[in-house]
């Protein structure tokens, strides 16, 4: 019997914290590309963008509680367990090993991340392993057209996914949490509870 092809989405991120923008693009990608599941992969490196450096374990746990009620969403700690620097190419190679050759991988990202792809380390290798799904994110700086052209020149696939645009970012949410502003309808309820229980982000 021939194995049915599996289609798996990978959503990497810092998830500091995970918010409804992440969950929404994962769900839209799952639906539009007939994915069997989406794997959320929290990055190991603490965000150095600002002072809210949260223990990797908490970021992972928050993703875990956020996906609890969705049987199509799973979380992987593969990047967090890896010694030394962690590259997306290693993560994709790992999943290819786990899921076998009959699996097609889709790397899901917001358009801001998509625009940065040409400068990623080992990007040419990554292009061989997966296709890309770019979810339109409000406020992305440049025209995505240039990036699409860049992919085209390499014979690689990038799919632009129209999603209900949510102007949500973890940075804004950290600001809201720190300043006692509402995050209701922006953060999953259980994630907010987790943040409260662990007294994170100044809550
Ligand atoms: P920060 O504000 O700390 O930079 P973030 O909200 O961008 O965080 P990340 O964990 O860095 O969250 O994002 C993971 C992936 O999800 C990235 O590819 C990012 O582009 C995408 N993403 C995050 N928020 C949205 C959103 N509101 N709409 C579409 N894509 C999003």
Tab-separated table of C-alpha atoms and ligand atoms in Angstrom:
chain	number	residue	atom	x	y	z
A	1	UNK	CA	0.000	0.000	0.000
A	2	UNK	CA	1.302	3.427	-0.887
A	3	UNK	CA	1.528	5.841	2.027
A	4	UNK	CA	-0.688	8.845	1.706
A	5	UNK	CA	1.353	12.006	1.471
A	6	UNK	CA	1.397	14.002	4.664
A	7	UNK	CA	1.373	17.770	4.674
A	8	UNK	CA	2.853	19.472	7.674
A	9	UNK	CA	3.095	23.134	8.573
A	10	UNK	CA	5.911	24.463	10.720
A	11	UNK	CA	5.472	27.721	12.601
A	12	UNK	CA	8.644	28.880	14.296
A	13	UNK	CA	8.813	31.902	16.527
A	14	UNK	CA	9.929	33.380	19.768
A	15	UNK	CA	6.397	33.229	21.143
A	16	UNK	CA	7.167	35.745	23.860
A	17	UNK	CA	4.252	35.269	24.416
A	18	UNK	CA	2.180	33.330	21.869
A	19	UNK	CA	-0.875	35.381	20.813
A	20	UNK	CA	-3.991	35.046	18.671
A	21	UNK	CA	-2.129	36.313	15.580
A	22	UNK	CA	0.078	33.188	15.672
A	23	UNK	CA	-2.841	30.823	16.195
A	24	UNK	CA	-4.914	32.493	13.513
A	25	UNK	CA	-2.241	32.233	10.775
A	26	UNK	CA	-1.615	28.585	11.704
A	27	UNK	CA	-5.332	27.808	11.403
A	28	UNK	CA	-5.684	29.669	8.096
A	29	UNK	CA	-2.634	27.875	6.665
A	30	UNK	CA	-3.962	24.505	7.841
A	31	UNK	CA	-7.261	25.123	6.113
A	32	UNK	CA	-5.966	26.661	2.882
A	33	UNK	CA	-3.193	24.122	2.262
A	34	UNK	CA	-4.943	21.001	3.562
A	35	UNK	CA	-2.298	20.459	6.216
A	36	UNK	CA	-2.572	17.447	8.499
A	37	UNK	CA	-1.095	19.417	11.362
A	38	UNK	CA	0.876	22.485	12.315
A	39	UNK	CA	3.897	22.123	14.537
A	40	UNK	CA	4.750	25.154	16.660
A	41	UNK	CA	8.475	25.378	17.264
A	42	UNK	CA	9.554	27.898	19.897
A	43	UNK	CA	13.049	29.231	19.271
A	44	UNK	CA	15.687	28.529	21.818
A	45	UNK	CA	17.442	31.859	21.772
A	46	UNK	CA	16.008	34.323	24.233
A	47	UNK	CA	14.793	37.410	22.441
A	48	UNK	CA	17.484	40.029	22.648
A	49	UNK	CA	15.220	42.664	21.176
A	50	UNK	CA	14.260	44.063	24.556
A	51	UNK	CA	14.497	43.512	28.264
A	52	UNK	CA	11.621	41.032	28.603
A	53	UNK	CA	13.805	37.955	28.451
A	54	UNK	CA	11.568	35.102	29.475
A	55	UNK	CA	12.855	31.654	30.315
A	56	UNK	CA	12.567	29.374	27.282
A	57	UNK	CA	10.621	26.862	29.380
A	58	UNK	CA	7.868	29.423	30.001
A	59	UNK	CA	7.626	30.296	26.309
A	60	UNK	CA	7.304	26.603	25.507
A	61	UNK	CA	4.702	26.025	28.236
A	62	UNK	CA	2.635	28.984	27.044
A	63	UNK	CA	2.542	27.547	23.507
A	64	UNK	CA	1.537	24.206	24.984
A	65	UNK	CA	-1.452	25.635	26.842
A	66	UNK	CA	-2.419	27.746	23.818
A	67	UNK	CA	-2.769	24.725	21.507
A	68	UNK	CA	-4.429	22.377	24.015
A	69	UNK	CA	-7.885	22.694	22.492
A	70	UNK	CA	-6.794	22.147	18.876
A	71	UNK	CA	-6.076	18.531	17.882
A	72	UNK	CA	-4.336	19.712	14.687
A	73	UNK	CA	-1.764	21.799	16.552
A	74	UNK	CA	1.268	20.337	18.284
A	75	UNK	CA	4.367	21.807	19.910
A	76	UNK	CA	7.948	20.696	19.502
A	77	UNK	CA	10.840	21.442	21.815
A	78	UNK	CA	13.405	20.333	19.221
A	79	UNK	CA	15.049	23.753	19.000
A	80	UNK	CA	15.119	24.229	22.732
A	81	UNK	CA	16.828	20.901	23.317
A	82	UNK	CA	19.513	21.491	20.710
A	83	UNK	CA	22.989	22.340	21.976
A	84	UNK	CA	24.621	25.419	20.566
A	85	UNK	CA	23.182	27.583	17.848
A	86	UNK	CA	19.914	26.448	16.353
A	87	UNK	CA	19.123	26.874	12.671
A	88	UNK	CA	15.795	26.304	10.938
A	89	UNK	CA	17.489	24.004	8.435
A	90	UNK	CA	18.408	21.596	11.272
A	91	UNK	CA	14.828	21.650	12.494
A	92	UNK	CA	13.431	20.843	9.043
A	93	UNK	CA	15.970	18.051	8.559
A	94	UNK	CA	14.945	16.630	11.915
A	95	UNK	CA	11.237	16.620	10.981
A	96	UNK	CA	12.010	15.086	7.603
A	97	UNK	CA	13.754	12.273	9.446
A	98	UNK	CA	10.835	11.810	11.838
A	99	UNK	CA	8.020	11.999	9.285
A	100	UNK	CA	9.728	10.297	6.357
A	101	UNK	CA	10.143	11.096	2.695
A	102	UNK	CA	6.453	11.078	1.921
A	103	UNK	CA	5.870	14.307	3.788
A	104	UNK	CA	5.645	17.779	2.371
A	105	UNK	CA	6.668	20.628	4.652
A	106	UNK	CA	5.345	24.166	4.644
A	107	UNK	CA	7.136	26.820	6.605
A	108	UNK	CA	4.559	29.337	7.800
A	109	UNK	CA	5.575	32.894	8.608
A	110	UNK	CA	4.316	36.449	8.692
A	111	UNK	CA	5.330	38.636	5.790
A	112	UNK	CA	7.901	40.455	7.971
A	113	UNK	CA	9.736	37.173	8.495
A	114	UNK	CA	9.287	36.189	4.846
A	115	UNK	CA	11.015	39.398	3.775
A	116	UNK	CA	14.025	38.529	5.901
A	117	UNK	CA	14.398	35.009	4.444
A	118	UNK	CA	16.905	35.907	1.672
A	119	UNK	CA	19.461	36.756	4.357
A	120	UNK	CA	18.909	33.633	6.469
A	121	UNK	CA	21.762	31.250	7.014
A	122	UNK	CA	21.476	28.085	4.868
A	123	UNK	CA	18.423	29.479	3.103
A	124	UNK	CA	19.332	27.749	-0.180
A	125	UNK	CA	19.236	24.379	1.607
A	126	UNK	CA	15.966	25.270	3.259
A	127	UNK	CA	14.414	26.025	-0.127
A	128	UNK	CA	15.050	22.404	-1.123
A	129	UNK	CA	13.213	20.995	1.872
A	130	UNK	CA	10.064	23.061	2.208
A	131	UNK	CA	7.670	25.456	0.601
A	132	UNK	CA	6.819	28.738	2.257
A	133	UNK	CA	3.509	30.239	3.276
A	134	UNK	CA	3.590	33.977	3.910
A	135	UNK	CA	0.685	35.352	5.918
A	136	UNK	CA	0.066	39.015	5.260
A	137	UNK	CA	0.987	40.978	8.358
A	138	UNK	CA	-0.076	44.583	8.698
A	139	UNK	CA	2.752	47.088	8.781
A	140	UNK	CA	5.333	44.958	6.957
A	141	UNK	CA	7.814	47.454	5.580
A	142	UNK	CA	8.647	46.739	1.954
A	143	UNK	CA	6.619	45.415	-0.863
A	144	UNK	CA	6.528	41.617	-0.674
A	145	UNK	CA	6.845	41.541	-4.497
A	146	UNK	CA	10.635	41.718	-4.344
A	147	UNK	CA	10.768	38.666	-2.089
A	148	UNK	CA	8.390	36.718	-4.317
A	149	UNK	CA	10.669	37.502	-7.246
A	150	UNK	CA	13.685	36.324	-5.243
A	151	UNK	CA	11.955	32.974	-4.654
A	152	UNK	CA	10.923	32.760	-8.293
A	153	UNK	CA	14.524	33.203	-9.472
A	154	UNK	CA	15.440	30.138	-7.439
A	155	UNK	CA	12.566	28.052	-8.708
A	156	UNK	CA	11.146	27.844	-5.193
A	157	UNK	CA	7.610	28.053	-4.005
A	158	UNK	CA	6.196	30.775	-1.842
A	159	UNK	CA	2.472	31.055	-1.308
A	160	UNK	CA	1.004	34.299	-0.101
A	161	UNK	CA	-1.877	33.649	2.234
A	162	UNK	CA	-4.618	36.205	2.645
A	163	UNK	CA	-5.596	36.176	6.306
A	164	UNK	CA	-7.805	38.459	8.357
A	165	UNK	CA	-5.086	40.966	9.184
A	166	UNK	CA	-4.427	41.263	12.888
A	167	UNK	CA	-2.194	44.052	14.022
A	168	UNK	CA	-1.030	42.057	17.031
A	169	UNK	CA	2.568	41.597	18.082
A	170	UNK	CA	4.185	40.064	21.124
A	171	UNK	CA	6.027	43.366	21.620
A	172	UNK	CA	2.749	45.298	21.911
A	173	UNK	CA	1.305	42.640	24.179
A	174	UNK	CA	4.299	42.775	26.501
A	175	UNK	CA	3.802	46.537	26.660
A	176	UNK	CA	0.109	46.095	27.446
A	177	UNK	CA	0.805	43.522	30.151
A	178	UNK	CA	3.490	45.666	31.737
A	179	UNK	CA	1.225	48.711	31.781
A	180	UNK	CA	-1.866	46.955	33.105
A	181	UNK	CA	-3.754	47.365	29.832
A	182	UNK	CA	-6.219	44.801	28.557
A	183	UNK	CA	-5.010	41.841	26.500
A	184	UNK	CA	-8.427	40.242	26.359
A	185	UNK	CA	-9.268	38.869	22.856
A	186	UNK	CA	-5.573	39.189	21.975
A	187	UNK	CA	-4.047	36.477	24.151
A	188	UNK	CA	-5.591	33.041	24.656
A	189	UNK	CA	-7.313	33.025	28.041
A	190	UNK	CA	-5.150	30.173	29.361
A	191	UNK	CA	-1.981	31.977	28.304
A	192	UNK	CA	-3.045	35.050	30.257
A	193	UNK	CA	-3.767	32.812	33.255
A	194	UNK	CA	-0.322	31.241	32.906
A	195	UNK	CA	1.280	34.695	32.824
A	196	UNK	CA	-0.629	35.706	35.952
A	197	UNK	CA	0.227	32.489	37.792
A	198	UNK	CA	3.916	32.926	37.057
A	199	UNK	CA	3.947	36.699	37.581
A	200	UNK	CA	5.499	37.360	34.219
A	201	UNK	CA	5.791	40.559	32.156
A	202	UNK	CA	5.166	42.624	35.267
A	203	UNK	CA	1.668	41.178	35.801
B	1	LIG	P1	7.770	40.290	18.585
B	1	LIG	O1	6.798	41.424	18.623
B	1	LIG	O2	8.382	39.959	19.931
B	1	LIG	O3	8.806	40.441	17.486
B	1	LIG	P2	5.926	38.572	17.125
B	1	LIG	O4	4.563	38.957	17.536
B	1	LIG	O5	6.438	39.038	15.802
B	1	LIG	O6	6.957	38.952	18.268
B	1	LIG	P3	7.142	35.954	16.749
B	1	LIG	O7	7.173	34.856	17.754
B	1	LIG	O8	8.417	36.641	16.468
B	1	LIG	O9	6.007	37.002	17.235
B	1	LIG	O10	6.440	35.465	15.401
B	1	LIG	C1	6.460	34.158	14.905
B	1	LIG	C2	5.915	34.181	13.491
B	1	LIG	O11	4.546	34.622	13.486
B	1	LIG	C3	6.665	35.174	12.570
B	1	LIG	O12	6.801	34.577	11.302
B	1	LIG	C4	5.749	36.374	12.521
B	1	LIG	O13	5.886	37.083	11.291
B	1	LIG	C5	4.378	35.717	12.599
B	1	LIG	N1	3.374	36.619	13.186
B	1	LIG	C6	3.352	37.101	14.435
B	1	LIG	N2	2.285	37.885	14.642
B	1	LIG	C7	1.578	37.911	13.474
B	1	LIG	C8	0.374	38.559	13.043
B	1	LIG	N3	-0.322	39.358	13.870
B	1	LIG	N4	-0.046	38.347	11.777
B	1	LIG	C9	0.666	37.536	10.934
B	1	LIG	N5	1.815	36.910	11.287
B	1	LIG	C10	2.279	37.081	12.532
